[in-house]
Amino acid sequence: MFNPNDMYRLNSFIPFGFVIPVLLWGTILLSDPLSVANLELEDARLSCEAEGHQLVQKGNPIILRDLGDGPEPEAIVDYLSIGCPNNSNLFCGANGCPVHLIGKNGHSQHLADGFEIVAFGNQWAVLFQMAASFCAKHDSKCCFRQVYLKNHVWIEEYKFDAEPLCSKNQ
């Protein structure tokens, strides 16, 4: 015999049953560094359009590199490579532009006027040049912050008077 309470249970189960796969797929999608980087770029595009402009790419805003000890590459989102015409400070400011390093298990955010990707053992590291005043406090003419992944944790190390990088940047 038909019981109306059975229909209520079925209706409340179907949306919940639909939400679980969507949440699982979203978790898988968002743990992929390239997908997260593309979402960031889409957010930047929407922010620029909200200002009445079209996002301009000046270079490659998403770089894939193995910055860690995992099998898949991490994504670097370089806001120096994008712009929003007539609104130069939408993404960048006096301390530089955002550079986001996105790994499968987390991310690291930096403000910089530029960066370099360098070989570091059997992987890559990102070098951010530090301000001369910071270097001088450490009796150095030139210094960098080196960022890479080790055991799924972002590591930041400072390199002082690092050759050949310093001779190239002085």
Short mmCIF file of C-alpha atoms in Angstrom, two decimals:
data_model
loop_
_atom_site.label_atom_id
_atom_site.label_comp_id
_atom_site.label_asym_id
_atom_site.label_seq_id
_atom_site.Cartn_x
_atom_site.Cartn_y
_atom_site.Cartn_z
CA MET A 1 0.00 0.00 0.00
CA PHE A 2 1.24 3.51 -0.84
CA ASN A 3 2.48 5.48 2.14
CA PRO A 4 3.04 9.27 1.59
CA ASN A 5 5.88 9.21 4.12
CA ASP A 6 7.81 6.86 1.81
CA MET A 7 7.66 9.50 -0.96
CA TYR A 8 9.05 12.15 1.44
CA ARG A 9 11.96 9.86 2.32
CA LEU A 10 12.67 9.23 -1.38
CA ASN A 11 12.52 12.95 -2.28
CA SER A 12 14.88 13.91 0.53
CA PHE A 13 17.29 11.11 -0.41
CA ILE A 14 17.57 12.01 -4.12
CA PRO A 15 19.03 15.52 -3.63
CA PHE A 16 21.42 14.21 -1.01
CA GLY A 17 22.42 11.36 -3.34
CA PHE A 18 23.04 13.89 -6.11
CA VAL A 19 25.09 16.24 -3.91
CA ILE A 20 27.59 13.59 -2.79
CA PRO A 21 29.03 12.89 -6.30
CA VAL A 22 29.13 16.63 -7.06
CA LEU A 23 31.04 17.32 -3.83
CA LEU A 24 33.43 14.45 -4.48
CA TRP A 25 34.07 15.63 -8.06
CA GLY A 26 34.56 19.20 -6.81
CA THR A 27 37.13 17.98 -4.27
CA ILE A 28 39.01 16.05 -6.96
CA LEU A 29 38.85 18.99 -9.36
CA LEU A 30 40.03 21.53 -6.78
CA SER A 31 42.95 19.39 -5.67
CA ASP A 32 44.32 19.56 -9.21
CA PRO A 33 46.77 22.52 -9.30
CA LEU A 34 45.98 23.40 -12.92
CA SER A 35 42.23 23.50 -12.22
CA VAL A 36 42.78 25.76 -9.21
CA ALA A 37 45.05 28.02 -11.29
CA ASN A 38 42.42 28.24 -14.04
CA LEU A 39 39.78 29.16 -11.44
CA GLU A 40 42.07 31.96 -10.17
CA LEU A 41 42.51 33.26 -13.70
CA GLU A 42 38.76 33.15 -14.26
CA ASP A 43 38.24 35.11 -11.03
CA ALA A 44 40.74 37.72 -12.26
CA ARG A 45 38.88 37.96 -15.57
CA LEU A 46 35.57 38.49 -13.78
CA SER A 47 37.13 41.14 -11.52
CA CYS A 48 38.42 43.02 -14.54
CA GLU A 49 35.06 42.76 -16.32
CA ALA A 50 33.36 44.11 -13.18
CA GLU A 51 35.55 47.20 -13.67
CA GLY A 52 34.26 47.48 -17.25
CA HIS A 53 37.39 46.12 -18.99
CA GLN A 54 38.69 42.96 -20.62
CA LEU A 55 41.56 41.04 -19.02
CA VAL A 56 44.79 41.33 -21.03
CA GLN A 57 47.44 38.62 -21.01
CA LYS A 58 51.00 39.95 -21.35
CA GLY A 59 52.56 36.51 -21.13
CA ASN A 60 51.77 33.05 -19.83
CA PRO A 61 49.96 33.55 -16.50
CA ILE A 62 49.97 29.83 -15.62
CA ILE A 63 53.24 27.90 -15.51
CA LEU A 64 53.40 24.19 -14.66
CA ARG A 65 56.61 22.98 -12.96
CA ASP A 66 57.60 20.21 -10.59
CA LEU A 67 58.37 22.25 -7.47
CA GLY A 68 58.07 19.26 -5.17
CA ASP A 69 58.62 15.63 -4.59
CA GLY A 70 55.31 14.39 -6.02
CA PRO A 71 54.65 12.86 -9.45
CA GLU A 72 52.54 15.74 -10.80
CA PRO A 73 53.61 19.34 -11.41
CA GLU A 74 52.53 22.32 -9.37
CA ALA A 75 51.01 25.46 -10.91
CA ILE A 76 52.41 28.98 -10.67
CA VAL A 77 49.90 31.79 -11.24
CA ASP A 78 51.82 34.89 -12.32
CA TYR A 79 49.76 38.07 -11.97
CA LEU A 80 52.63 39.99 -13.61
CA SER A 81 51.45 38.35 -16.84
CA ILE A 82 47.92 39.74 -16.74
CA GLY A 83 46.47 43.22 -16.58
CA CYS A 84 43.26 45.14 -16.49
CA PRO A 85 43.54 48.27 -18.71
CA ASN A 86 43.00 51.62 -16.96
CA ASN A 87 43.22 49.90 -13.57
CA SER A 88 46.88 49.18 -13.01
CA ASN A 89 46.47 48.39 -9.31
CA LEU A 90 43.61 45.88 -9.56
CA PHE A 91 46.08 43.01 -9.10
CA CYS A 92 49.42 44.69 -8.30
CA GLY A 93 50.49 47.27 -5.76
CA ALA A 94 53.57 48.94 -4.29
CA ASN A 95 54.86 45.60 -2.96
CA GLY A 96 54.54 43.87 -6.32
CA CYS A 97 52.11 41.50 -7.97
CA PRO A 98 50.75 38.26 -6.55
CA VAL A 99 52.52 35.05 -7.47
CA HIS A 100 50.66 31.97 -6.26
CA LEU A 101 52.35 28.59 -6.04
CA ILE A 102 49.65 25.91 -6.06
CA GLY A 103 50.30 22.32 -5.06
CA LYS A 104 48.00 19.37 -4.63
CA ASN A 105 48.06 19.76 -0.83
CA GLY A 106 48.24 23.54 -0.43
CA HIS A 107 49.53 26.79 -1.80
CA SER A 108 52.00 29.56 -1.08
CA GLN A 109 51.33 33.22 -1.91
CA HIS A 110 53.92 35.92 -2.54
CA LEU A 111 54.10 39.52 -3.73
CA ALA A 112 56.93 40.15 -6.16
CA ASP A 113 58.21 42.34 -8.97
CA GLY A 114 59.44 39.20 -10.68
CA PHE A 115 60.72 35.72 -10.07
CA GLU A 116 62.91 33.03 -11.59
CA ILE A 117 62.40 29.31 -11.82
CA VAL A 118 65.68 27.48 -11.25
CA ALA A 119 66.80 23.86 -11.10
CA PHE A 120 67.02 22.62 -7.53
CA GLY A 121 68.26 19.04 -7.29
CA ASN A 122 65.84 16.84 -9.22
CA GLN A 123 63.05 19.43 -9.08
CA TRP A 124 62.54 23.17 -9.55
CA ALA A 125 62.42 26.07 -7.11
CA VAL A 126 61.08 29.60 -7.45
CA LEU A 127 63.40 32.48 -6.53
CA PHE A 128 62.06 35.87 -5.47
CA GLN A 129 64.60 38.67 -5.29
CA MET A 130 64.48 40.44 -1.93
CA ALA A 131 64.70 44.19 -1.39
CA ALA A 132 68.20 45.65 -1.05
CA SER A 133 67.37 46.89 2.46
CA PHE A 134 66.55 43.34 3.58
CA CYS A 135 69.80 42.02 2.09
CA ALA A 136 71.82 44.81 3.72
CA LYS A 137 70.51 43.79 7.16
CA HIS A 138 72.21 40.47 6.54
CA ASP A 139 75.46 42.02 5.21
CA SER A 140 74.59 40.98 1.70
CA LYS A 141 74.42 42.92 -1.57
CA CYS A 142 71.97 40.49 -3.13
CA CYS A 143 69.57 37.93 -1.72
CA PHE A 144 66.67 35.73 -2.74
CA ARG A 145 63.85 33.83 -1.13
CA GLN A 146 63.82 30.29 -2.55
CA VAL A 147 60.50 28.40 -2.40
CA TYR A 148 59.92 24.72 -3.14
CA LEU A 149 57.98 21.71 -1.84
CA LYS A 150 59.43 19.07 0.44
CA ASN A 151 57.25 16.27 1.82
CA HIS A 152 54.16 18.22 0.65
CA VAL A 153 55.13 21.30 2.73
CA TRP A 154 56.14 24.64 1.19
CA ILE A 155 59.71 25.48 2.25
CA GLU A 156 61.12 29.03 2.13
CA GLU A 157 64.86 29.53 2.41
CA TYR A 158 66.92 32.68 2.01
CA LYS A 159 69.96 32.68 -0.26
CA PHE A 160 72.55 35.42 0.26
CA ASP A 161 75.09 36.49 -2.35
CA ALA A 162 74.11 33.46 -4.43
CA GLU A 163 76.23 33.15 -7.57
CA PRO A 164 75.54 33.34 -10.50
CA LEU A 165 72.13 34.87 -9.71
CA CYS A 166 73.47 37.92 -7.91
CA SER A 167 75.99 38.86 -10.61
CA LYS A 168 73.14 38.64 -13.15
CA ASN A 169 70.83 40.89 -11.09
CA GLN A 170 73.26 43.62 -9.98
#
